[in-house]
Short mmCIF file of C-alpha atoms and ligand atoms in Angstrom, two decimals:
data_model
loop_
_atom_site.label_atom_id
_atom_site.label_comp_id
_atom_site.label_asym_id
_atom_site.label_seq_id
_atom_site.Cartn_x
_atom_site.Cartn_y
_atom_site.Cartn_z
CA MET A 1 -89.95 -55.45 -31.10
CA ALA A 2 -91.45 -52.98 -33.56
CA GLU A 3 -89.53 -54.22 -36.61
CA LEU A 4 -87.97 -57.50 -37.65
CA THR A 5 -85.31 -57.46 -40.35
CA ILE A 6 -84.29 -60.57 -42.26
CA ASN A 7 -81.59 -61.02 -44.88
CA GLY A 8 -82.79 -63.91 -46.99
CA ARG A 9 -81.46 -66.74 -49.13
CA ARG A 10 -79.48 -68.59 -46.51
CA ARG A 11 -80.09 -72.33 -46.26
CA LEU A 12 -81.28 -72.99 -42.70
CA THR A 13 -80.01 -76.07 -40.91
CA GLY A 14 -79.71 -77.22 -37.33
CA GLU A 15 -81.67 -78.17 -34.25
CA LEU A 16 -84.47 -76.39 -32.43
CA SER A 17 -86.72 -77.15 -29.48
CA VAL A 18 -90.37 -76.19 -29.61
CA GLN A 19 -91.77 -73.70 -27.09
CA GLY A 20 -94.83 -74.34 -24.92
CA ALA A 21 -98.13 -73.75 -26.69
CA LYS A 22 -99.63 -70.27 -26.47
CA ASN A 23 -103.10 -71.59 -27.21
CA SER A 24 -102.82 -73.97 -24.30
CA ALA A 25 -100.99 -71.72 -21.83
CA LEU A 26 -103.64 -68.98 -22.06
CA PRO A 27 -106.68 -71.13 -21.17
CA LEU A 28 -104.61 -72.98 -18.54
CA LEU A 29 -103.74 -69.67 -16.88
CA ALA A 30 -107.42 -68.73 -16.90
CA ALA A 31 -108.29 -72.15 -15.45
CA THR A 32 -106.04 -71.55 -12.45
CA PHE A 33 -108.67 -68.98 -11.41
CA CYS A 34 -111.13 -71.87 -10.88
CA VAL A 35 -108.78 -73.32 -8.26
CA PRO A 36 -108.75 -71.87 -4.72
CA ALA A 37 -105.10 -72.89 -4.23
CA LYS A 38 -101.69 -72.49 -5.79
CA CYS A 39 -101.01 -74.00 -9.24
CA LEU A 40 -97.69 -74.31 -11.02
CA LEU A 41 -97.59 -74.25 -14.81
CA GLN A 42 -94.35 -75.28 -16.48
CA ASN A 43 -93.16 -74.67 -20.04
CA VAL A 44 -95.10 -71.38 -20.25
CA PRO A 45 -93.80 -69.40 -23.25
CA ALA A 46 -92.60 -65.81 -22.68
CA LEU A 47 -95.17 -63.99 -24.83
CA SER A 48 -96.93 -60.65 -24.59
CA ASP A 49 -100.31 -62.44 -24.48
CA VAL A 50 -99.12 -64.44 -21.46
CA SER A 51 -98.01 -61.23 -19.69
CA ALA A 52 -101.41 -59.67 -20.44
CA THR A 53 -103.19 -62.69 -18.93
CA LEU A 54 -101.01 -62.52 -15.81
CA ALA A 55 -101.90 -58.82 -15.50
CA ILE A 56 -105.62 -59.74 -15.58
CA LEU A 57 -105.13 -62.44 -12.94
CA ARG A 58 -103.31 -59.95 -10.68
CA HIS A 59 -106.05 -57.38 -11.22
CA LEU A 60 -108.57 -59.98 -10.03
CA GLY A 61 -106.57 -60.43 -6.83
CA CYS A 62 -104.42 -63.48 -7.58
CA THR A 63 -100.70 -63.66 -7.09
CA ALA A 64 -99.09 -64.61 -10.39
CA ARG A 65 -95.33 -64.93 -10.69
CA ARG A 66 -93.02 -66.12 -13.43
CA ASN A 67 -89.75 -67.85 -12.63
CA GLY A 68 -88.07 -68.92 -15.86
CA GLU A 69 -90.46 -71.17 -17.76
CA THR A 70 -92.64 -71.74 -14.69
CA VAL A 71 -95.58 -69.59 -13.68
CA ALA A 72 -97.12 -69.86 -10.21
CA VAL A 73 -100.68 -68.63 -9.80
CA ASP A 74 -102.42 -68.50 -6.44
CA ALA A 75 -106.13 -67.79 -6.77
CA THR A 76 -106.98 -68.62 -3.15
CA SER A 77 -108.57 -65.24 -2.40
CA PRO A 78 -109.57 -63.30 -5.51
CA VAL A 79 -111.15 -59.92 -4.81
CA ARG A 80 -112.77 -58.79 -8.08
CA TYR A 81 -115.17 -60.11 -10.69
CA THR A 82 -114.78 -57.17 -13.08
CA ILE A 83 -112.23 -56.86 -15.86
CA PRO A 84 -111.79 -53.32 -17.20
CA GLU A 85 -112.14 -52.66 -20.92
CA SER A 86 -108.44 -51.83 -21.35
CA LEU A 87 -107.37 -55.29 -20.07
CA MET A 88 -110.11 -57.13 -21.98
CA ARG A 89 -109.03 -55.45 -25.23
CA GLU A 90 -105.41 -56.60 -24.84
CA LEU A 91 -106.18 -60.08 -26.14
CA ARG A 92 -108.97 -62.36 -27.34
CA SER A 93 -108.19 -64.88 -24.62
CA SER A 94 -109.39 -62.50 -21.91
CA ILE A 95 -112.79 -64.10 -22.61
CA PHE A 96 -111.43 -67.33 -21.06
CA LEU A 97 -111.90 -65.72 -17.64
CA LEU A 98 -115.67 -65.67 -18.08
CA GLY A 99 -116.30 -69.30 -17.05
CA PRO A 100 -113.84 -69.15 -14.13
CA LEU A 101 -115.32 -65.84 -12.85
CA LEU A 102 -118.83 -67.29 -12.84
CA ALA A 103 -117.53 -70.43 -11.15
CA ARG A 104 -115.80 -68.51 -8.36
CA PHE A 105 -118.05 -65.45 -7.85
CA GLY A 106 -121.33 -66.28 -9.57
CA ARG A 107 -120.83 -62.89 -11.21
CA ALA A 108 -118.78 -61.35 -13.99
CA GLU A 109 -118.47 -57.90 -15.53
CA ILE A 110 -116.48 -57.91 -18.71
CA PHE A 111 -116.19 -56.24 -22.11
CA ALA A 112 -115.94 -57.64 -25.63
CA PRO A 113 -112.42 -59.08 -25.97
CA GLY A 114 -109.70 -57.81 -28.32
CA GLY A 115 -107.14 -59.92 -30.20
CA CYS A 116 -105.84 -60.32 -33.74
CA ASP A 117 -108.03 -58.84 -36.45
CA ILE A 118 -108.59 -61.93 -38.59
CA GLY A 119 -112.35 -61.62 -39.07
CA ALA A 120 -115.51 -61.34 -37.00
CA ARG A 121 -114.86 -62.93 -33.63
CA PRO A 122 -118.21 -63.07 -31.87
CA ILE A 123 -118.66 -64.57 -28.39
CA ASP A 124 -122.31 -65.60 -28.78
CA LEU A 125 -121.47 -69.31 -28.27
CA HIS A 126 -119.68 -68.55 -24.99
CA LEU A 127 -122.58 -66.45 -23.71
CA ALA A 128 -125.32 -68.86 -24.80
CA ALA A 129 -123.55 -71.74 -23.05
CA MET A 130 -123.26 -69.77 -19.79
CA GLU A 131 -126.99 -68.97 -20.06
CA ARG A 132 -127.73 -72.68 -20.39
CA MET A 133 -125.79 -73.18 -17.16
CA GLY A 134 -127.86 -70.64 -15.27
CA ALA A 135 -126.32 -67.24 -16.04
CA VAL A 136 -128.44 -64.14 -16.61
CA ILE A 137 -126.82 -61.75 -19.06
CA ARG A 138 -127.22 -58.00 -19.50
CA LYS A 139 -125.48 -56.17 -22.30
CA ALA A 140 -125.03 -52.41 -22.51
CA ASP A 141 -122.87 -51.30 -25.43
CA ASP A 142 -119.69 -53.34 -25.09
CA LYS A 143 -120.16 -54.10 -21.39
CA ILE A 144 -121.46 -57.54 -20.44
CA THR A 145 -122.77 -58.13 -16.94
CA MET A 146 -123.53 -61.68 -15.85
CA ARG A 147 -125.03 -63.15 -12.71
CA VAL A 148 -125.78 -66.70 -11.73
CA PRO A 149 -128.60 -66.26 -9.19
CA HIS A 150 -128.79 -69.94 -8.24
CA GLY A 151 -125.20 -71.00 -8.95
CA LEU A 152 -123.89 -72.66 -12.12
CA HIS A 153 -125.61 -75.94 -12.93
CA GLY A 154 -124.88 -78.71 -15.41
CA ALA A 155 -126.67 -78.56 -18.78
CA GLU A 156 -127.12 -80.13 -22.20
CA ILE A 157 -125.16 -77.88 -24.56
CA ASN A 158 -125.00 -78.17 -28.33
CA LEU A 159 -122.43 -76.03 -30.11
CA ARG A 160 -123.47 -75.18 -33.69
CA PHE A 161 -119.75 -74.80 -34.50
CA PRO A 162 -116.85 -76.45 -32.61
CA SER A 163 -115.46 -73.19 -31.21
CA VAL A 164 -112.18 -73.75 -29.38
CA GLY A 165 -112.66 -70.87 -26.96
CA ALA A 166 -116.31 -71.66 -26.19
CA THR A 167 -115.45 -75.31 -25.53
CA GLU A 168 -112.72 -74.19 -23.11
CA ASN A 169 -115.00 -71.76 -21.27
CA ILE A 170 -117.65 -74.47 -20.90
CA LEU A 171 -115.11 -76.99 -19.57
CA MET A 172 -113.95 -74.53 -16.90
CA ALA A 173 -117.43 -73.46 -15.83
CA ALA A 174 -118.92 -76.97 -15.90
CA ALA A 175 -116.01 -78.44 -13.92
CA CYS A 176 -117.17 -76.38 -10.93
CA ALA A 177 -120.94 -76.47 -11.59
CA ARG A 178 -123.63 -78.45 -9.74
CA GLY A 179 -124.47 -81.59 -11.71
CA THR A 180 -123.37 -82.96 -15.06
CA THR A 181 -122.87 -81.16 -18.38
CA HIS A 182 -123.07 -82.93 -21.73
CA LEU A 183 -121.27 -80.86 -24.34
CA HIS A 184 -122.18 -81.91 -27.88
CA GLY A 185 -120.24 -80.62 -30.89
CA ALA A 186 -117.17 -79.74 -28.82
CA ALA A 187 -113.92 -78.61 -30.43
CA ARG A 188 -111.40 -81.45 -30.53
CA GLU A 189 -108.10 -79.54 -30.64
CA PRO A 190 -105.17 -80.93 -28.59
CA GLU A 191 -105.32 -77.74 -26.47
CA ILE A 192 -108.78 -78.83 -25.29
CA VAL A 193 -107.31 -82.14 -24.15
CA ASP A 194 -104.50 -80.28 -22.37
CA LEU A 195 -107.01 -78.11 -20.50
CA ALA A 196 -109.13 -81.11 -19.50
CA GLU A 197 -106.03 -82.95 -18.25
CA PHE A 198 -105.00 -79.95 -16.16
CA LEU A 199 -108.48 -79.61 -14.65
CA ASN A 200 -108.67 -83.36 -13.98
CA ARG A 201 -105.28 -83.15 -12.28
CA CYS A 202 -106.93 -80.50 -10.03
CA GLY A 203 -109.76 -82.92 -9.19
CA ALA A 204 -112.26 -82.19 -11.99
CA LYS A 205 -114.22 -85.02 -13.63
CA ILE A 206 -114.06 -84.51 -17.38
CA ARG A 207 -114.43 -87.38 -19.84
CA GLY A 208 -114.19 -87.39 -23.62
CA ALA A 209 -111.98 -84.33 -24.22
CA GLY A 210 -110.68 -84.60 -27.78
CA GLU A 211 -114.02 -86.08 -28.91
CA SER A 212 -117.19 -84.32 -30.03
CA LEU A 213 -119.07 -85.29 -26.86
CA VAL A 214 -117.50 -84.20 -23.60
CA VAL A 215 -119.12 -85.12 -20.28
CA ILE A 216 -118.25 -82.94 -17.30
CA GLU A 217 -119.36 -83.90 -13.82
CA GLY A 218 -119.14 -80.85 -11.61
CA VAL A 219 -117.19 -81.08 -8.34
CA ARG A 220 -117.48 -78.91 -5.22
CA ARG A 221 -113.88 -77.79 -5.08
CA LEU A 222 -110.71 -78.10 -7.13
CA HIS A 223 -107.23 -78.40 -5.65
CA GLY A 224 -103.88 -77.11 -6.88
CA CYS A 225 -101.43 -79.05 -9.04
CA SER A 226 -98.32 -78.78 -11.11
CA TYR A 227 -98.74 -79.14 -14.87
CA ARG A 228 -96.57 -78.92 -17.99
CA VAL A 229 -98.00 -77.02 -20.99
CA MET A 230 -98.03 -79.05 -24.23
CA PRO A 231 -95.64 -78.15 -27.07
CA ASP A 232 -96.81 -75.52 -29.58
CA ARG A 233 -97.93 -77.37 -32.71
CA ILE A 234 -98.37 -74.12 -34.69
CA ILE A 235 -94.87 -72.81 -33.92
CA ALA A 236 -93.55 -76.31 -34.71
CA GLY A 237 -95.13 -75.89 -38.16
CA SER A 238 -93.58 -72.43 -38.51
CA CYS A 239 -90.08 -73.75 -37.66
CA LEU A 240 -90.48 -76.56 -40.20
CA SER A 241 -91.67 -74.03 -42.81
CA ALA A 242 -88.68 -71.77 -42.11
CA ALA A 243 -86.27 -74.60 -42.90
CA ALA A 244 -88.36 -75.95 -45.80
CA VAL A 245 -88.65 -72.65 -47.66
CA THR A 246 -84.83 -72.33 -47.74
CA GLY A 247 -84.26 -75.89 -48.97
CA GLY A 248 -82.86 -76.59 -45.50
CA GLU A 249 -82.78 -79.37 -42.97
CA ILE A 250 -83.92 -79.28 -39.36
CA LEU A 251 -84.23 -81.50 -36.32
CA LEU A 252 -87.13 -80.24 -34.24
CA ARG A 253 -87.14 -81.48 -30.66
CA GLY A 254 -89.96 -81.70 -28.16
CA VAL A 255 -92.85 -82.16 -30.59
CA ASP A 256 -95.94 -84.31 -30.24
CA HIS A 257 -96.14 -86.20 -33.55
CA ALA A 258 -99.87 -86.85 -33.29
CA HIS A 259 -100.61 -83.12 -33.03
CA LEU A 260 -98.73 -82.46 -36.27
CA ALA A 261 -100.59 -85.12 -38.27
CA PRO A 262 -102.86 -82.52 -39.97
CA ILE A 263 -99.88 -80.59 -41.47
CA LEU A 264 -97.18 -83.20 -42.15
CA PRO A 265 -98.84 -84.60 -45.32
CA ALA A 266 -98.75 -81.09 -46.82
CA PHE A 267 -95.00 -80.80 -46.17
CA ARG A 268 -94.54 -84.20 -47.83
CA ARG A 269 -96.63 -83.11 -50.83
CA MET A 270 -94.23 -80.19 -51.19
CA GLY A 271 -91.35 -82.64 -51.50
CA CYS A 272 -90.01 -82.61 -47.93
CA ARG A 273 -88.73 -85.83 -46.38
CA ILE A 274 -89.89 -86.15 -42.80
CA THR A 275 -88.93 -88.78 -40.26
CA ALA A 276 -89.96 -89.14 -36.65
CA VAL A 277 -87.19 -89.74 -34.11
CA ASN A 278 -88.56 -90.27 -30.56
CA ASP A 279 -89.95 -86.85 -29.53
CA ALA A 280 -88.21 -85.13 -32.45
CA LEU A 281 -88.96 -84.66 -36.12
CA HIS A 282 -86.38 -84.46 -38.88
CA LEU A 283 -87.24 -82.52 -42.04
CA ARG A 284 -85.16 -82.30 -45.18
CA ALA A 285 -86.43 -80.05 -47.94
CA PRO A 286 -85.77 -80.21 -51.68
CA ARG A 287 -83.97 -77.30 -53.41
CA ARG A 288 -87.32 -76.04 -54.65
CA LEU A 289 -90.66 -76.96 -53.07
CA THR A 290 -93.43 -78.45 -55.20
CA PRO A 291 -96.96 -76.99 -54.94
CA PHE A 292 -99.52 -78.65 -52.65
CA SER A 293 -102.58 -78.41 -54.95
CA THR A 294 -105.35 -77.49 -52.47
CA LEU A 295 -105.42 -77.00 -48.67
CA VAL A 296 -108.73 -76.40 -46.93
CA THR A 297 -108.66 -75.18 -43.32
CA ALA A 298 -111.01 -76.92 -40.90
CA PRO A 299 -111.44 -77.57 -37.18
CA TYR A 300 -109.09 -80.22 -35.74
CA PRO A 301 -108.23 -82.83 -36.97
CA GLY A 302 -108.50 -80.79 -40.17
CA PHE A 303 -105.79 -78.47 -41.47
CA PRO A 304 -105.31 -75.67 -38.88
CA THR A 305 -106.23 -72.14 -39.89
CA ASP A 306 -103.26 -70.94 -37.81
CA SER A 307 -100.81 -72.81 -40.09
CA GLN A 308 -102.39 -71.62 -43.32
CA ALA A 309 -100.29 -68.46 -43.70
CA ALA A 310 -96.99 -70.36 -43.32
CA PHE A 311 -98.02 -72.66 -46.18
CA LEU A 312 -99.05 -69.68 -48.26
CA ALA A 313 -95.54 -68.30 -47.70
CA MET A 314 -93.93 -71.57 -48.82
CA ALA A 315 -96.21 -71.78 -51.87
CA CYS A 316 -94.99 -68.37 -53.10
CA THR A 317 -91.77 -69.90 -54.47
CA ALA A 318 -93.02 -73.45 -55.19
CA SER A 319 -92.76 -74.82 -58.73
CA GLY A 320 -96.42 -74.40 -59.70
CA VAL A 321 -99.87 -73.38 -58.50
CA SER A 322 -101.13 -74.03 -54.95
CA ARG A 323 -104.61 -73.25 -53.66
CA ILE A 324 -105.87 -72.50 -50.15
CA GLU A 325 -109.44 -72.28 -48.96
CA GLU A 326 -109.97 -70.59 -45.58
CA THR A 327 -113.15 -71.73 -43.85
CA ILE A 328 -112.65 -70.46 -40.28
CA PHE A 329 -111.72 -66.74 -40.33
CA GLU A 330 -112.81 -64.62 -43.29
CA SER A 331 -110.03 -61.98 -43.08
CA ARG A 332 -107.01 -64.23 -42.91
CA PHE A 333 -105.96 -63.42 -46.49
CA ARG A 334 -105.48 -59.72 -45.65
CA GLN A 335 -101.81 -60.64 -45.34
CA ALA A 336 -101.57 -61.66 -49.02
CA ARG A 337 -101.11 -58.06 -50.23
CA GLU A 338 -97.86 -57.85 -48.26
CA PHE A 339 -96.46 -61.02 -49.88
CA SER A 340 -97.17 -59.39 -53.25
CA LYS A 341 -94.82 -56.53 -52.28
CA MET A 342 -92.09 -59.20 -52.18
CA GLY A 343 -92.92 -60.34 -55.71
CA ALA A 344 -95.39 -63.13 -54.89
CA HIS A 345 -98.20 -63.83 -57.35
CA ILE A 346 -101.38 -64.45 -55.39
CA VAL A 347 -104.92 -64.25 -56.74
CA LEU A 348 -107.66 -63.85 -54.13
CA ARG A 349 -111.28 -64.81 -54.66
CA GLY A 350 -113.12 -64.33 -51.38
CA ARG A 351 -112.07 -67.13 -49.07
CA ARG A 352 -109.91 -68.77 -51.76
CA ALA A 353 -106.34 -67.95 -52.69
CA GLU A 354 -104.43 -69.18 -55.73
CA ILE A 355 -100.70 -68.92 -55.32
CA TYR A 356 -98.62 -69.04 -58.50
CA GLY A 357 -95.11 -69.97 -57.44
CA VAL A 358 -92.37 -67.65 -58.72
CA PRO A 359 -88.69 -68.65 -58.89
CA ARG A 360 -87.64 -65.97 -56.41
CA LEU A 361 -89.04 -63.36 -54.00
CA HIS A 362 -87.26 -60.08 -53.24
CA GLY A 363 -86.89 -58.22 -49.96
CA ALA A 364 -89.32 -55.39 -49.18
CA ARG A 365 -90.78 -53.37 -46.33
CA VAL A 366 -93.93 -55.24 -45.31
CA GLU A 367 -96.46 -55.04 -42.49
CA ALA A 368 -97.59 -57.82 -40.17
CA MET A 369 -101.40 -57.86 -40.09
CA ASP A 370 -101.77 -60.47 -37.37
CA LEU A 371 -99.63 -62.89 -35.44
CA ARG A 372 -99.70 -65.86 -37.83
CA GLY A 373 -99.60 -63.69 -40.95
CA GLY A 374 -96.60 -61.80 -39.58
CA ALA A 375 -94.74 -65.03 -38.81
CA ALA A 376 -95.48 -66.17 -42.36
CA LEU A 377 -93.92 -62.98 -43.76
CA ALA A 378 -90.78 -63.96 -41.85
CA VAL A 379 -90.88 -67.39 -43.55
CA ALA A 380 -91.17 -65.74 -46.97
CA ALA A 381 -88.36 -63.28 -46.11
CA LEU A 382 -86.01 -66.19 -45.36
CA CYS A 383 -85.99 -67.20 -49.02
CA ALA A 384 -86.21 -63.69 -50.51
CA GLU A 385 -83.28 -62.01 -52.23
CA GLY A 386 -81.98 -59.12 -50.09
CA GLN A 387 -83.42 -57.57 -46.98
CA THR A 388 -87.01 -57.64 -45.71
CA THR A 389 -88.24 -55.47 -42.88
CA ILE A 390 -91.45 -56.54 -41.17
CA THR A 391 -93.20 -53.72 -39.35
CA ARG A 392 -95.65 -54.21 -36.45
CA ALA A 393 -93.52 -57.22 -35.53
CA GLU A 394 -94.84 -56.98 -31.97
CA LEU A 395 -97.84 -58.89 -33.31
CA ILE A 396 -95.55 -61.86 -33.99
CA ALA A 397 -94.33 -61.68 -30.38
CA ARG A 398 -97.88 -62.46 -29.25
CA GLY A 399 -97.29 -66.05 -30.24
CA TRP A 400 -93.68 -66.76 -31.20
CA GLU A 401 -91.21 -66.54 -28.33
CA ASP A 402 -87.96 -64.92 -29.48
CA ILE A 403 -88.43 -65.46 -33.22
CA THR A 404 -85.13 -63.64 -33.86
CA GLY A 405 -83.12 -65.97 -31.62
CA THR A 406 -84.91 -69.06 -32.94
CA LEU A 407 -84.18 -68.27 -36.57
CA ARG A 408 -80.59 -67.25 -35.84
CA ARG A 409 -79.99 -70.59 -34.13
CA ILE A 410 -80.53 -72.34 -37.48
CA GLY A 411 -78.46 -69.90 -39.47
CA ALA A 412 -80.76 -67.02 -40.43
CA GLN A 413 -79.54 -63.42 -40.49
CA THR A 414 -82.15 -61.53 -38.49
CA ASN A 415 -82.44 -58.48 -36.29
CA GLY A 416 -85.35 -57.42 -34.17
C1 UD1 B 501 -108.72 -70.31 -31.15
C2 UD1 B 501 -107.24 -70.06 -31.21
C3 UD1 B 501 -106.85 -69.43 -32.55
C4 UD1 B 501 -107.34 -70.32 -33.68
C5 UD1 B 501 -108.82 -70.65 -33.52
C6 UD1 B 501 -109.32 -71.64 -34.55
C7 UD1 B 501 -106.68 -69.66 -28.89
C8 UD1 B 501 -106.19 -68.71 -27.86
N1 UD1 B 501 -106.87 -69.17 -30.13
O1 UD1 B 501 -109.36 -69.05 -31.26
O2 UD1 B 501 -105.44 -69.31 -32.61
O3 UD1 B 501 -107.15 -69.65 -34.91
O4 UD1 B 501 -109.08 -71.19 -32.22
O5 UD1 B 501 -108.60 -72.82 -34.48
O6 UD1 B 501 -106.82 -70.84 -28.63
N2 UD1 B 501 -117.32 -68.30 -33.38
C9 UD1 B 501 -118.63 -67.85 -33.29
N3 UD1 B 501 -119.13 -67.57 -32.05
C10 UD1 B 501 -118.40 -67.72 -30.90
C11 UD1 B 501 -117.07 -68.19 -31.01
C12 UD1 B 501 -116.55 -68.46 -32.26
O7 UD1 B 501 -119.32 -67.70 -34.30
O8 UD1 B 501 -118.93 -67.45 -29.82
C13 UD1 B 501 -116.74 -68.59 -34.71
C14 UD1 B 501 -115.59 -67.62 -35.06
O9 UD1 B 501 -116.09 -66.42 -35.63
C15 UD1 B 501 -114.77 -68.42 -36.03
C16 UD1 B 501 -114.94 -69.84 -35.54
O10 UD1 B 501 -116.10 -69.85 -34.68
O11 UD1 B 501 -115.32 -68.33 -37.33
C17 UD1 B 501 -113.75 -70.38 -34.79
O12 UD1 B 501 -113.53 -69.63 -33.63
P1 UD1 B 501 -112.95 -70.28 -32.30
O13 UD1 B 501 -112.72 -71.73 -32.50
O14 UD1 B 501 -113.82 -69.85 -31.18
O15 UD1 B 501 -111.55 -69.55 -32.19
P2 UD1 B 501 -110.90 -68.91 -30.90
O16 UD1 B 501 -111.19 -69.74 -29.71
O17 UD1 B 501 -111.17 -67.45 -30.87
#
């Protein structure tokens, strides 16, 4: 999907089910490499990033097959510990294989990972943690060679920032290491809990996932299991935003209410009425949204950086001024320029954005800069007068499974 076209100003109503979480499926797929047996993952979204991860697993010598929403990975006899630069550059999450490679082979040869360009995305925390667990690292240009001469061992690790990816790599490596790891300052995102539950289901001994201190007792060998990927809390937010920006009404099925706690108050501040019904959420939006004053992104349980762009999109036509402060990725406001092409009034000051709501946006030809920013352009397009064409829409497909079909199901006019 190179382009996504949306004809706006249709009130969206209806029911949707939330896809499995990309940010959980990717580390879970990597974690299957720690397991010398077959694992079944259910509710795996059909995304280009998932296909890229399966390609890496196959390159390493695993069998990896998709059958509908289920992916079977058998990492009984992997044959390689090197990932070529072209595969590493496909996605940021290729770095998740680092811990599993060291766990299985005691060696890894990788390159700096790719992924969405949303700011500097160093991997120093990942590498430093592996060093603490016994790895010796050599870097030559972009190539990183790692060995664990005496096998991975448990360690005391303090993260200076609760990096989601570093926490996940540490969990996977430590689950198979000799001895116990105390991880202080861990990320607390629900995807971390999902990964720990999967590993524990495979026989790992991880306590405290979802808290700042995680204790991982290494085990000799993991065994296979069947596991269902958690629902995608970011796409849930995007679906709610799509309905809200059009003054619509939606019943969203298959959500985990607790995971959405950081974003629901902001929807309410914008005038939406939200009620929880079993595993579903009902949202009814006012004709025009009210501004949300200030949102500051922060690690979980703070407001997610991945949902920031969708709120920026909604703020464009709210009845006043909204402010967003981005504290995680410095380049996330690169998308703002494209909203301006649709008539939005956004003032940027470094990591702060002031959004002056206008009564109406108009359609335009705009470019997706990254996955979440591109999805947010789609949200804005839904309430814009006339037609919007989003180019580089393949970036959206990295995280949102069949955005065209999803939006059509609740009454949008889209093509892509
Ligand atoms: C994950 C999510 C991404 C989300 C982000 C923050 C996945 C696949 N992706 O990305 O959607 O936006 O969490 O919630 O789960 N940092 C360092 N050194 C490191 C690692 C990170 O300085 O070694 C910094 C980053 O530059 C950034 C911050 O830590 O400023 C957060 O990054 P991190 O939590 O690691 O994000 P990802 O795991 O890449």
